[in-house]
């Protein structure tokens, strides 16, 4: 080390300073250490090396920052293994546990050479944060708030929060609007970022836009078509979960991850695994109502058919009763007519004449019912069954018809 005295001021060169720092750093950290930090920037170069910026933050912002490098000889093994375990590549915003060799160069300053990255730590940190978020929501009484909402039996107006170009969104729309029953729905898309550190704020903004739209939606559907496990950490965010829990419209989540249940799923009105499954839920609500109405219609038809059958039987019985009564009345009338006819025939003078009786008429043709008033020489006519006798009265014998002598 060289020291110089100029104008009575002692100084060292920059190289000497950097050399002292290098010596001190390498003496302080002679071997590899495990370092906990957040990836604030990452860039894989064409040559195979990966350069990262590691940082640490608190409530006031970033408090520490350092450059790190993963040489290609390590990166080609570390990167695929990390992704196979976590389901996500190394990316910005990720909390990692890296094994580094602290290095200091007189020319480039402090740098960290990454020798290994522990994927289990990143998963563990996510799970830890998830538990803390859930405990806070439970303490504040927000977990079950959505369950107190009243859901429309037939949801028609649906606000969809998703990325416009997401495959999950397209699957949901196709499955919902092209349902086999032909049920019709109204859907409005409210675009949002569905992954990454900015996703919770973007989804919250989309939910606020739903409320500011002035439309009365029956449901809000948050849709994402699956993804890496670490990419889904945004759905364990406290602010997003609290916003969903306190939202005045039933919120349905279809984040699309089969293995995990996120905090956003737990506080939602209903959670399903995939966007198509959510579409099925909405279609099933209509199908169930349709089946219920069809059952009522069948029961009404059956009841009406039974009532009609009863009424037909009753009318048939009435017809038979009326016909029988009418027939009886006709027979009674026919018998009465026959009796009258018999009486009339028996009262017919011609019938009487056939029995040997004689009908007497005076000269004027009036029936003689008495001999009184008749005298000798009056003309009378005697009607018999087989003819008429015109006679002249020879004598009148009052008081007797003369049969006594004949009988005696």
mmCIF file of C-alpha atoms in Angstrom:
data_model
loop_
_atom_site.group_PDB
_atom_site.id
_atom_site.type_symbol
_atom_site.label_atom_id
_atom_site.label_comp_id
_atom_site.label_asym_id
_atom_site.label_seq_id
_atom_site.Cartn_x
_atom_site.Cartn_y
_atom_site.Cartn_z
ATOM 1 C CA UNK A 1 0.000 0.000 0.000
ATOM 2 C CA UNK A 2 1.248 3.361 -0.902
ATOM 3 C CA UNK A 3 0.586 6.450 1.252
ATOM 4 C CA UNK A 4 1.338 9.982 0.174
ATOM 5 C CA UNK A 5 1.565 13.346 1.877
ATOM 6 C CA UNK A 6 0.474 16.305 -0.246
ATOM 7 C CA UNK A 7 -0.126 19.730 1.188
ATOM 8 C CA UNK A 8 -0.005 18.145 4.627
ATOM 9 C CA UNK A 9 -3.031 15.866 3.832
ATOM 10 C CA UNK A 10 -2.675 12.111 3.971
ATOM 11 C CA UNK A 11 -4.503 10.055 1.283
ATOM 12 C CA UNK A 12 -4.548 6.689 -0.437
ATOM 13 C CA UNK A 13 -5.353 5.758 -4.004
ATOM 14 C CA UNK A 14 -8.686 4.324 -5.088
ATOM 15 C CA UNK A 15 -6.972 1.068 -5.966
ATOM 16 C CA UNK A 16 -5.484 0.873 -2.486
ATOM 17 C CA UNK A 17 -8.920 1.475 -0.988
ATOM 18 C CA UNK A 18 -10.512 -1.183 -3.149
ATOM 19 C CA UNK A 19 -7.710 -3.577 -2.338
ATOM 20 C CA UNK A 20 -8.195 -3.052 1.380
ATOM 21 C CA UNK A 21 -11.933 -3.619 0.966
ATOM 22 C CA UNK A 22 -11.331 -6.749 -1.084
ATOM 23 C CA UNK A 23 -8.968 -8.074 1.556
ATOM 24 C CA UNK A 24 -11.426 -7.292 4.356
ATOM 25 C CA UNK A 25 -14.435 -8.768 2.547
ATOM 26 C CA UNK A 26 -12.658 -11.964 1.598
ATOM 27 C CA UNK A 27 -11.342 -12.294 5.158
ATOM 28 C CA UNK A 28 -14.824 -11.680 6.590
ATOM 29 C CA UNK A 29 -16.531 -14.115 4.179
ATOM 30 C CA UNK A 30 -13.923 -16.673 3.187
ATOM 31 C CA UNK A 31 -16.490 -19.345 2.245
ATOM 32 C CA UNK A 32 -19.923 -19.565 0.669
ATOM 33 C CA UNK A 33 -22.892 -18.302 2.679
ATOM 34 C CA UNK A 34 -26.665 -18.606 2.353
ATOM 35 C CA UNK A 35 -28.301 -15.254 1.698
ATOM 36 C CA UNK A 36 -31.997 -14.327 1.933
ATOM 37 C CA UNK A 37 -33.018 -11.632 -0.547
ATOM 38 C CA UNK A 38 -35.578 -10.564 -3.132
ATOM 39 C CA UNK A 39 -34.883 -10.659 -6.837
ATOM 40 C CA UNK A 40 -35.479 -7.084 -8.020
ATOM 41 C CA UNK A 41 -34.084 -7.707 -11.517
ATOM 42 C CA UNK A 42 -33.017 -10.758 -13.505
ATOM 43 C CA UNK A 43 -31.554 -11.166 -16.981
ATOM 44 C CA UNK A 44 -30.284 -14.316 -18.677
ATOM 45 C CA UNK A 45 -27.661 -13.531 -21.307
ATOM 46 C CA UNK A 46 -27.157 -15.252 -24.609
ATOM 47 C CA UNK A 47 -23.871 -16.725 -23.402
ATOM 48 C CA UNK A 48 -25.665 -18.607 -20.634
ATOM 49 C CA UNK A 49 -24.817 -16.385 -17.670
ATOM 50 C CA UNK A 50 -27.627 -14.949 -15.547
ATOM 51 C CA UNK A 51 -27.293 -11.539 -13.926
ATOM 52 C CA UNK A 52 -29.515 -10.564 -11.008
ATOM 53 C CA UNK A 53 -30.045 -7.629 -8.744
ATOM 54 C CA UNK A 54 -30.795 -8.728 -5.187
ATOM 55 C CA UNK A 55 -32.426 -6.378 -2.707
ATOM 56 C CA UNK A 56 -34.044 -6.121 0.695
ATOM 57 C CA UNK A 57 -36.938 -3.828 1.609
ATOM 58 C CA UNK A 58 -38.851 -2.707 4.654
ATOM 59 C CA UNK A 59 -41.840 -0.441 5.108
ATOM 60 C CA UNK A 60 -39.755 2.527 4.001
ATOM 61 C CA UNK A 61 -38.562 0.940 0.780
ATOM 62 C CA UNK A 62 -35.299 -0.687 -0.370
ATOM 63 C CA UNK A 63 -32.626 -0.749 2.356
ATOM 64 C CA UNK A 64 -29.995 -2.891 0.651
ATOM 65 C CA UNK A 65 -29.013 -3.851 -2.890
ATOM 66 C CA UNK A 66 -26.305 -5.972 -4.521
ATOM 67 C CA UNK A 67 -25.405 -7.373 -7.925
ATOM 68 C CA UNK A 68 -25.211 -11.129 -8.361
ATOM 69 C CA UNK A 69 -24.273 -13.463 -11.170
ATOM 70 C CA UNK A 70 -24.946 -17.120 -11.882
ATOM 71 C CA UNK A 71 -22.297 -18.390 -14.264
ATOM 72 C CA UNK A 72 -23.527 -20.515 -17.128
ATOM 73 C CA UNK A 73 -21.858 -23.642 -15.737
ATOM 74 C CA UNK A 74 -24.196 -23.395 -12.706
ATOM 75 C CA UNK A 75 -27.195 -21.688 -14.277
ATOM 76 C CA UNK A 76 -27.945 -24.485 -16.738
ATOM 77 C CA UNK A 77 -28.548 -26.793 -13.751
ATOM 78 C CA UNK A 78 -29.979 -24.368 -11.201
ATOM 79 C CA UNK A 79 -32.662 -22.795 -13.431
ATOM 80 C CA UNK A 80 -34.475 -25.955 -14.633
ATOM 81 C CA UNK A 81 -34.327 -27.567 -11.182
ATOM 82 C CA UNK A 82 -35.776 -24.469 -9.512
ATOM 83 C CA UNK A 83 -38.585 -24.320 -12.048
ATOM 84 C CA UNK A 84 -39.362 -28.053 -11.764
ATOM 85 C CA UNK A 85 -39.829 -27.728 -7.993
ATOM 86 C CA UNK A 86 -41.630 -24.387 -7.772
ATOM 87 C CA UNK A 87 -43.396 -24.458 -11.133
ATOM 88 C CA UNK A 88 -42.038 -20.993 -11.895
ATOM 89 C CA UNK A 89 -38.811 -19.623 -13.410
ATOM 90 C CA UNK A 90 -36.667 -17.151 -11.515
ATOM 91 C CA UNK A 91 -38.363 -13.768 -11.806
ATOM 92 C CA UNK A 92 -38.592 -10.335 -10.329
ATOM 93 C CA UNK A 93 -40.335 -9.991 -6.986
ATOM 94 C CA UNK A 94 -39.436 -13.516 -5.896
ATOM 95 C CA UNK A 95 -38.033 -14.091 -2.421
ATOM 96 C CA UNK A 96 -35.115 -16.530 -2.639
ATOM 97 C CA UNK A 97 -32.463 -18.202 -0.525
ATOM 98 C CA UNK A 98 -29.225 -18.208 -2.518
ATOM 99 C CA UNK A 99 -25.835 -19.660 -1.732
ATOM 100 C CA UNK A 100 -23.260 -17.061 -2.702
ATOM 101 C CA UNK A 101 -19.581 -16.443 -2.641
ATOM 102 C CA UNK A 102 -18.944 -12.834 -1.667
ATOM 103 C CA UNK A 103 -16.543 -11.315 -4.171
ATOM 104 C CA UNK A 104 -14.934 -7.909 -4.360
ATOM 105 C CA UNK A 105 -13.118 -6.557 -7.362
ATOM 106 C CA UNK A 106 -10.982 -3.409 -7.418
ATOM 107 C CA UNK A 107 -12.504 -2.671 -10.814
ATOM 108 C CA UNK A 108 -16.163 -3.758 -10.406
ATOM 109 C CA UNK A 109 -16.684 -3.528 -6.680
ATOM 110 C CA UNK A 110 -18.833 -5.909 -4.615
ATOM 111 C CA UNK A 111 -20.565 -8.772 -6.361
ATOM 112 C CA UNK A 112 -22.117 -12.044 -5.342
ATOM 113 C CA UNK A 113 -21.419 -15.234 -7.271
ATOM 114 C CA UNK A 114 -24.433 -17.538 -6.924
ATOM 115 C CA UNK A 115 -23.550 -21.167 -6.420
ATOM 116 C CA UNK A 116 -27.045 -22.563 -5.589
ATOM 117 C CA UNK A 117 -30.662 -21.529 -5.027
ATOM 118 C CA UNK A 118 -33.000 -23.367 -2.627
ATOM 119 C CA UNK A 119 -36.468 -23.743 -4.266
ATOM 120 C CA UNK A 120 -38.040 -25.102 -1.071
ATOM 121 C CA UNK A 121 -37.356 -21.811 0.674
ATOM 122 C CA UNK A 122 -39.313 -19.823 -1.915
ATOM 123 C CA UNK A 123 -42.261 -22.172 -1.561
ATOM 124 C CA UNK A 124 -42.010 -22.062 2.210
ATOM 125 C CA UNK A 125 -41.957 -18.269 2.292
ATOM 126 C CA UNK A 126 -45.056 -18.177 0.135
ATOM 127 C CA UNK A 127 -46.862 -20.610 2.437
ATOM 128 C CA UNK A 128 -45.761 -18.648 5.495
ATOM 129 C CA UNK A 129 -47.112 -15.438 4.032
ATOM 130 C CA UNK A 130 -50.317 -17.235 3.088
ATOM 131 C CA UNK A 131 -50.877 -18.399 6.682
ATOM 132 C CA UNK A 132 -50.208 -14.945 8.083
ATOM 133 C CA UNK A 133 -52.674 -13.413 5.642
ATOM 134 C CA UNK A 134 -55.365 -15.960 6.504
ATOM 135 C CA UNK A 135 -54.850 -15.493 10.246
ATOM 136 C CA UNK A 136 -55.225 -11.737 9.856
ATOM 137 C CA UNK A 137 -58.418 -12.091 7.829
ATOM 138 C CA UNK A 138 -59.890 -14.505 10.375
ATOM 139 C CA UNK A 139 -59.008 -12.156 13.218
ATOM 140 C CA UNK A 140 -60.754 -9.291 11.420
ATOM 141 C CA UNK A 141 -63.837 -11.417 10.706
ATOM 142 C CA UNK A 142 -63.527 -11.131 6.924
ATOM 143 C CA UNK A 143 -63.233 -14.784 5.878
ATOM 144 C CA UNK A 144 -66.980 -15.546 5.799
ATOM 145 C CA UNK A 145 -68.376 -12.135 4.845
ATOM 146 C CA UNK A 146 -69.177 -13.143 1.258
ATOM 147 C CA UNK A 147 -71.269 -16.054 2.531
ATOM 148 C CA UNK A 148 -73.705 -13.551 3.999
ATOM 149 C CA UNK A 149 -74.599 -12.215 0.550
ATOM 150 C CA UNK A 150 -77.776 -13.320 -1.203
ATOM 151 C CA UNK A 151 -77.070 -14.822 -4.599
ATOM 152 C CA UNK A 152 -79.484 -14.421 -7.482
ATOM 153 C CA UNK A 153 -81.043 -17.788 -8.297
ATOM 154 C CA UNK A 154 -80.503 -17.129 -12.000
ATOM 155 C CA UNK A 155 -77.331 -15.043 -12.470
ATOM 156 C CA UNK A 156 -77.605 -13.174 -15.766
ATOM 157 C CA UNK A 157 -75.400 -10.059 -15.447
ATOM 158 C CA UNK A 158 -71.814 -11.256 -14.900
ATOM 159 C CA UNK A 159 -68.730 -9.036 -14.558
ATOM 160 C CA UNK A 160 -65.597 -10.916 -15.618
ATOM 161 C CA UNK A 161 -62.157 -9.887 -14.342
ATOM 162 C CA UNK A 162 -59.415 -11.438 -16.445
ATOM 163 C CA UNK A 163 -56.728 -10.750 -18.990
ATOM 164 C CA UNK A 164 -58.390 -10.237 -22.363
ATOM 165 C CA UNK A 165 -55.991 -12.601 -24.145
ATOM 166 C CA UNK A 166 -56.011 -15.334 -21.490
ATOM 167 C CA UNK A 167 -56.898 -18.844 -22.625
ATOM 168 C CA UNK A 168 -58.914 -19.349 -19.448
ATOM 169 C CA UNK A 169 -61.069 -16.320 -20.274
ATOM 170 C CA UNK A 170 -61.727 -17.624 -23.795
ATOM 171 C CA UNK A 171 -62.621 -21.064 -22.401
ATOM 172 C CA UNK A 172 -65.034 -19.514 -19.910
ATOM 173 C CA UNK A 173 -66.768 -17.360 -22.520
ATOM 174 C CA UNK A 174 -67.083 -20.176 -25.036
ATOM 175 C CA UNK A 175 -68.371 -22.653 -22.453
ATOM 176 C CA UNK A 176 -70.856 -20.151 -21.027
ATOM 177 C CA UNK A 177 -72.277 -18.596 -24.188
ATOM 178 C CA UNK A 178 -72.257 -21.769 -26.287
ATOM 179 C CA UNK A 179 -73.968 -23.942 -23.665
ATOM 180 C CA UNK A 180 -76.003 -26.883 -24.946
ATOM 181 C CA UNK A 181 -79.279 -25.523 -23.569
ATOM 182 C CA UNK A 182 -79.112 -22.177 -25.340
ATOM 183 C CA UNK A 183 -79.296 -20.164 -22.094
ATOM 184 C CA UNK A 184 -78.382 -16.500 -22.588
ATOM 185 C CA UNK A 185 -76.066 -14.458 -20.340
ATOM 186 C CA UNK A 186 -74.727 -10.909 -20.333
ATOM 187 C CA UNK A 187 -70.981 -10.642 -19.592
ATOM 188 C CA UNK A 188 -68.708 -7.583 -19.388
ATOM 189 C CA UNK A 189 -64.916 -7.875 -19.275
ATOM 190 C CA UNK A 190 -62.933 -5.728 -16.830
ATOM 191 C CA UNK A 191 -59.284 -6.316 -17.851
ATOM 192 C CA UNK A 192 -56.611 -6.828 -15.198
ATOM 193 C CA UNK A 193 -53.132 -8.250 -14.695
ATOM 194 C CA UNK A 194 -53.594 -11.788 -13.442
ATOM 195 C CA UNK A 195 -50.060 -12.586 -12.217
ATOM 196 C CA UNK A 196 -47.033 -10.850 -10.803
ATOM 197 C CA UNK A 197 -46.440 -8.311 -8.071
ATOM 198 C CA UNK A 198 -48.773 -5.762 -9.662
ATOM 199 C CA UNK A 199 -51.647 -8.229 -10.052
ATOM 200 C CA UNK A 200 -53.426 -7.639 -6.696
ATOM 201 C CA UNK A 201 -53.615 -3.883 -7.271
ATOM 202 C CA UNK A 202 -54.775 -4.400 -10.860
ATOM 203 C CA UNK A 203 -57.549 -6.815 -9.823
ATOM 204 C CA UNK A 204 -58.663 -4.455 -7.049
ATOM 205 C CA UNK A 205 -58.845 -1.617 -9.582
ATOM 206 C CA UNK A 206 -60.953 -3.808 -11.888
ATOM 207 C CA UNK A 207 -63.321 -4.613 -9.012
ATOM 208 C CA UNK A 208 -63.655 -0.903 -8.267
ATOM 209 C CA UNK A 209 -64.448 -0.334 -11.951
ATOM 210 C CA UNK A 210 -67.260 -2.897 -11.638
ATOM 211 C CA UNK A 211 -68.831 -0.858 -8.856
ATOM 212 C CA UNK A 212 -68.316 2.423 -10.711
ATOM 213 C CA UNK A 213 -69.948 1.064 -13.889
ATOM 214 C CA UNK A 214 -73.411 1.723 -12.491
ATOM 215 C CA UNK A 215 -74.640 -1.697 -13.567
ATOM 216 C CA UNK A 216 -76.230 -4.132 -11.155
ATOM 217 C CA UNK A 217 -74.267 -7.334 -11.630
ATOM 218 C CA UNK A 218 -75.429 -10.650 -10.222
ATOM 219 C CA UNK A 219 -71.893 -12.001 -9.895
ATOM 220 C CA UNK A 220 -68.222 -11.110 -10.372
ATOM 221 C CA UNK A 221 -65.990 -13.826 -11.849
ATOM 222 C CA UNK A 222 -62.210 -13.632 -11.296
ATOM 223 C CA UNK A 223 -60.711 -15.894 -13.953
ATOM 224 C CA UNK A 224 -57.196 -17.121 -14.580
ATOM 225 C CA UNK A 225 -56.335 -20.212 -16.557
ATOM 226 C CA UNK A 226 -53.766 -21.775 -14.242
ATOM 227 C CA UNK A 227 -50.028 -21.216 -13.973
ATOM 228 C CA UNK A 228 -46.917 -21.812 -11.897
ATOM 229 C CA UNK A 229 -47.295 -22.087 -8.135
ATOM 230 C CA UNK A 230 -45.150 -19.076 -7.363
ATOM 231 C CA UNK A 231 -46.993 -17.081 -10.011
ATOM 232 C CA UNK A 232 -50.148 -17.647 -7.972
ATOM 233 C CA UNK A 233 -48.749 -15.997 -4.831
ATOM 234 C CA UNK A 234 -50.634 -12.812 -5.714
ATOM 235 C CA UNK A 235 -53.893 -14.577 -4.791
ATOM 236 C CA UNK A 236 -52.651 -14.856 -1.200
ATOM 237 C CA UNK A 237 -52.278 -11.079 -0.991
ATOM 238 C CA UNK A 238 -54.038 -9.557 2.009
ATOM 239 C CA UNK A 239 -55.340 -6.418 0.266
ATOM 240 C CA UNK A 240 -56.860 -8.437 -2.572
ATOM 241 C CA UNK A 241 -58.421 -10.994 -0.217
ATOM 242 C CA UNK A 242 -59.851 -8.257 2.034
ATOM 243 C CA UNK A 243 -61.292 -6.450 -0.997
ATOM 244 C CA UNK A 244 -62.976 -9.648 -2.211
ATOM 245 C CA UNK A 245 -64.337 -10.415 1.270
ATOM 246 C CA UNK A 246 -65.961 -6.977 1.615
ATOM 247 C CA UNK A 247 -67.218 -6.716 -1.956
ATOM 248 C CA UNK A 248 -71.024 -6.189 -2.044
ATOM 249 C CA UNK A 249 -71.548 -8.541 -5.018
ATOM 250 C CA UNK A 250 -70.933 -12.332 -4.853
ATOM 251 C CA UNK A 251 -67.406 -13.046 -6.117
ATOM 252 C CA UNK A 252 -66.564 -16.331 -7.855
ATOM 253 C CA UNK A 253 -62.930 -17.364 -8.327
ATOM 254 C CA UNK A 254 -61.659 -19.728 -11.001
ATOM 255 C CA UNK A 255 -57.924 -19.309 -10.741
ATOM 256 C CA UNK A 256 -57.197 -22.617 -12.410
ATOM 257 C CA UNK A 257 -54.791 -24.377 -10.049
ATOM 258 C CA UNK A 258 -55.701 -27.936 -9.136
ATOM 259 C CA UNK A 259 -53.279 -28.401 -6.234
ATOM 260 C CA UNK A 260 -53.610 -25.308 -4.043
ATOM 261 C CA UNK A 261 -56.405 -23.310 -2.490
ATOM 262 C CA UNK A 262 -55.497 -19.659 -2.209
ATOM 263 C CA UNK A 263 -56.694 -17.093 0.291
ATOM 264 C CA UNK A 264 -58.708 -15.384 -2.457
ATOM 265 C CA UNK A 265 -60.576 -18.686 -2.952
ATOM 266 C CA UNK A 266 -61.298 -18.975 0.777
ATOM 267 C CA UNK A 267 -62.921 -15.550 1.120
ATOM 268 C CA UNK A 268 -64.882 -15.698 -2.171
ATOM 269 C CA UNK A 269 -68.588 -16.539 -2.370
ATOM 270 C CA UNK A 270 -67.656 -19.673 -4.325
ATOM 271 C CA UNK A 271 -64.420 -21.103 -5.659
ATOM 272 C CA UNK A 272 -63.948 -23.640 -8.441
ATOM 273 C CA UNK A 273 -60.757 -24.958 -9.995
ATOM 274 C CA UNK A 274 -61.110 -23.971 -13.643
ATOM 275 C CA UNK A 275 -62.867 -21.329 -15.765
ATOM 276 C CA UNK A 276 -64.922 -24.002 -17.550
ATOM 277 C CA UNK A 277 -66.049 -25.363 -14.173
ATOM 278 C CA UNK A 278 -67.254 -21.877 -13.252
ATOM 279 C CA UNK A 279 -69.156 -21.620 -16.524
ATOM 280 C CA UNK A 280 -70.746 -24.979 -15.653
ATOM 281 C CA UNK A 281 -71.873 -23.549 -12.300
ATOM 282 C CA UNK A 282 -73.741 -20.709 -13.975
ATOM 283 C CA UNK A 283 -75.225 -23.011 -16.625
ATOM 284 C CA UNK A 284 -76.225 -25.563 -13.962
ATOM 285 C CA UNK A 285 -78.177 -22.899 -12.074
ATOM 286 C CA UNK A 286 -80.361 -22.392 -15.152
ATOM 287 C CA UNK A 287 -80.493 -26.117 -15.953
ATOM 288 C CA UNK A 288 -81.648 -26.925 -12.410
ATOM 289 C CA UNK A 289 -84.325 -24.237 -12.569
ATOM 290 C CA UNK A 290 -85.377 -25.477 -15.992
ATOM 291 C CA UNK A 291 -85.632 -29.033 -14.651
ATOM 292 C CA UNK A 292 -87.629 -27.785 -11.652
ATOM 293 C CA UNK A 293 -90.044 -25.902 -13.900
ATOM 294 C CA UNK A 294 -90.270 -28.912 -16.197
ATOM 295 C CA UNK A 295 -91.100 -31.064 -13.173
ATOM 296 C CA UNK A 296 -93.831 -28.603 -12.196
ATOM 297 C CA UNK A 297 -95.144 -28.641 -15.766
ATOM 298 C CA UNK A 298 -95.163 -32.444 -15.795
ATOM 299 C CA UNK A 299 -96.973 -32.506 -12.470
ATOM 300 C CA UNK A 300 -99.499 -29.952 -13.730
ATOM 301 C CA UNK A 301 -100.029 -31.948 -16.900
ATOM 302 C CA UNK A 302 -100.427 -35.143 -14.898
ATOM 303 C CA UNK A 303 -102.783 -33.423 -12.472
ATOM 304 C CA UNK A 304 -104.749 -31.863 -15.317
ATOM 305 C CA UNK A 305 -104.845 -35.201 -17.129
ATOM 306 C CA UNK A 306 -106.113 -36.945 -13.992
ATOM 307 C CA UNK A 307 -108.662 -34.222 -13.372
ATOM 308 C CA UNK A 308 -109.744 -34.365 -17.001
ATOM 309 C CA UNK A 309 -110.083 -38.143 -16.752
ATOM 310 C CA UNK A 310 -112.198 -37.756 -13.612
ATOM 311 C CA UNK A 311 -114.325 -35.100 -15.257
ATOM 312 C CA UNK A 312 -114.759 -37.244 -18.353
ATOM 313 C CA UNK A 313 -115.869 -40.161 -16.170
ATOM 314 C CA UNK A 314 -118.211 -37.878 -14.265
ATOM 315 C CA UNK A 315 -119.642 -36.485 -17.495
ATOM 316 C CA UNK A 316 -119.947 -39.994 -18.867
ATOM 317 C CA UNK A 317 -121.828 -41.043 -15.747
ATOM 318 C CA UNK A 318 -124.027 -37.966 -16.062
ATOM 319 C CA UNK A 319 -124.655 -38.790 -19.723
ATOM 320 C CA UNK A 320 -125.567 -42.348 -18.806
ATOM 321 C CA UNK A 321 -127.770 -41.099 -15.963
ATOM 322 C CA UNK A 322 -129.466 -38.536 -18.183
ATOM 323 C CA UNK A 323 -129.931 -41.092 -20.934
ATOM 324 C CA UNK A 324 -131.375 -43.624 -18.469
ATOM 325 C CA UNK A 325 -133.658 -41.005 -16.909
ATOM 326 C CA UNK A 326 -134.697 -39.792 -20.336
ATOM 327 C CA UNK A 327 -135.330 -43.362 -21.468
ATOM 328 C CA UNK A 328 -137.349 -44.016 -18.337
ATOM 329 C CA UNK A 329 -139.302 -40.830 -18.897
ATOM 330 C CA UNK A 330 -139.916 -41.767 -22.513
ATOM 331 C CA UNK A 331 -141.100 -45.243 -21.475
ATOM 332 C CA UNK A 332 -143.385 -43.709 -18.854
ATOM 333 C CA UNK A 333 -144.785 -41.297 -21.385
ATOM 334 C CA UNK A 334 -145.184 -44.074 -23.942
ATOM 335 C CA UNK A 335 -147.017 -46.184 -21.337
ATOM 336 C CA UNK A 336 -149.186 -43.225 -20.467
ATOM 337 C CA UNK A 337 -149.915 -42.617 -24.152
ATOM 338 C CA UNK A 338 -150.707 -46.283 -24.622
ATOM 339 C CA UNK A 339 -153.078 -46.114 -21.681
ATOM 340 C CA UNK A 340 -154.702 -42.994 -23.084
ATOM 341 C CA UNK A 341 -154.889 -44.630 -26.446
ATOM 342 C CA UNK A 342 -156.530 -47.656 -24.873
ATOM 343 C CA UNK A 343 -158.964 -45.447 -23.039
ATOM 344 C CA UNK A 344 -159.685 -43.489 -26.161
ATOM 345 C CA UNK A 345 -160.237 -46.643 -28.151
ATOM 346 C CA UNK A 346 -162.459 -48.011 -25.437
ATOM 347 C CA UNK A 347 -164.413 -44.744 -25.496
ATOM 348 C CA UNK A 348 -164.739 -44.733 -29.263
ATOM 349 C CA UNK A 349 -168.424 -45.184 -30.195
ATOM 350 C CA UNK A 350 -167.407 -47.490 -32.984
ATOM 351 C CA UNK A 351 -165.818 -49.819 -30.463
ATOM 352 C CA UNK A 352 -168.995 -49.709 -28.398
ATOM 353 C CA UNK A 353 -171.078 -50.444 -31.478
ATOM 354 C CA UNK A 354 -168.893 -53.467 -32.223
ATOM 355 C CA UNK A 355 -169.976 -54.874 -28.898
ATOM 356 C CA UNK A 356 -173.630 -54.863 -30.095
ATOM 357 C CA UNK A 357 -174.681 -51.563 -28.708
ATOM 358 C CA UNK A 358 -176.788 -49.128 -30.750
ATOM 359 C CA UNK A 359 -176.359 -45.361 -30.870
ATOM 360 C CA UNK A 360 -179.599 -43.436 -31.326
ATOM 361 C CA UNK A 361 -179.705 -40.045 -33.051
ATOM 362 C CA UNK A 362 -182.658 -37.683 -33.468
ATOM 363 C CA UNK A 363 -183.633 -36.134 -36.738
ATOM 364 C CA UNK A 364 -181.073 -33.349 -36.234
ATOM 365 C CA UNK A 365 -178.284 -35.916 -35.724
ATOM 366 C CA UNK A 366 -178.001 -35.335 -31.980
ATOM 367 C CA UNK A 367 -177.346 -38.323 -29.738
ATOM 368 C CA UNK A 368 -180.457 -39.373 -27.919
ATOM 369 C CA UNK A 369 -179.772 -39.879 -24.230
ATOM 370 C CA UNK A 370 -183.376 -39.924 -23.110
ATOM 371 C CA UNK A 371 -186.792 -40.943 -24.453
ATOM 372 C CA UNK A 372 -188.365 -37.916 -22.898
ATOM 373 C CA UNK A 373 -189.615 -35.366 -25.345
ATOM 374 C CA UNK A 374 -190.091 -37.841 -28.123
ATOM 375 C CA UNK A 375 -193.468 -38.623 -29.626
ATOM 376 C CA UNK A 376 -195.037 -40.809 -32.175
ATOM 377 C CA UNK A 377 -193.937 -40.039 -35.660
ATOM 378 C CA UNK A 378 -190.518 -38.481 -34.759
ATOM 379 C CA UNK A 379 -187.637 -39.566 -36.922
ATOM 380 C CA UNK A 380 -184.718 -41.344 -35.275
ATOM 381 C CA UNK A 381 -181.619 -43.055 -36.598
ATOM 382 C CA UNK A 382 -180.050 -46.139 -35.091
ATOM 383 C CA UNK A 383 -176.304 -46.514 -35.655
ATOM 384 C CA UNK A 384 -174.962 -50.046 -35.533
ATOM 385 C CA UNK A 385 -171.491 -51.447 -36.128
ATOM 386 C CA UNK A 386 -172.361 -52.544 -39.613
ATOM 387 C CA UNK A 387 -174.810 -49.836 -40.687
ATOM 388 C CA UNK A 388 -177.569 -47.313 -39.968
ATOM 389 C CA UNK A 389 -181.293 -47.707 -39.579
ATOM 390 C CA UNK A 390 -183.582 -44.737 -40.155
ATOM 391 C CA UNK A 391 -186.786 -45.265 -38.115
ATOM 392 C CA UNK A 392 -190.027 -43.555 -37.089
ATOM 393 C CA UNK A 393 -191.208 -43.586 -33.439
ATOM 394 C CA UNK A 394 -194.408 -45.600 -33.095
ATOM 395 C CA UNK A 395 -194.879 -45.160 -29.370
ATOM 396 C CA UNK A 396 -193.096 -43.831 -26.262
ATOM 397 C CA UNK A 397 -193.163 -45.801 -22.989
ATOM 398 C CA UNK A 398 -191.769 -43.680 -20.165
ATOM 399 C CA UNK A 399 -190.247 -44.989 -16.892
ATOM 400 C CA UNK A 400 -188.730 -48.147 -18.206
ATOM 401 C CA UNK A 401 -186.435 -49.257 -21.027
ATOM 402 C CA UNK A 402 -188.473 -52.425 -21.534
ATOM 403 C CA UNK A 403 -185.587 -54.759 -20.637
ATOM 404 C CA UNK A 404 -187.402 -56.118 -17.622
ATOM 405 C CA UNK A 405 -189.941 -57.886 -19.736
ATOM 406 C CA UNK A 406 -187.235 -59.300 -21.904
ATOM 407 C CA UNK A 407 -185.233 -60.501 -18.943
ATOM 408 C CA UNK A 408 -188.310 -61.953 -17.347
#
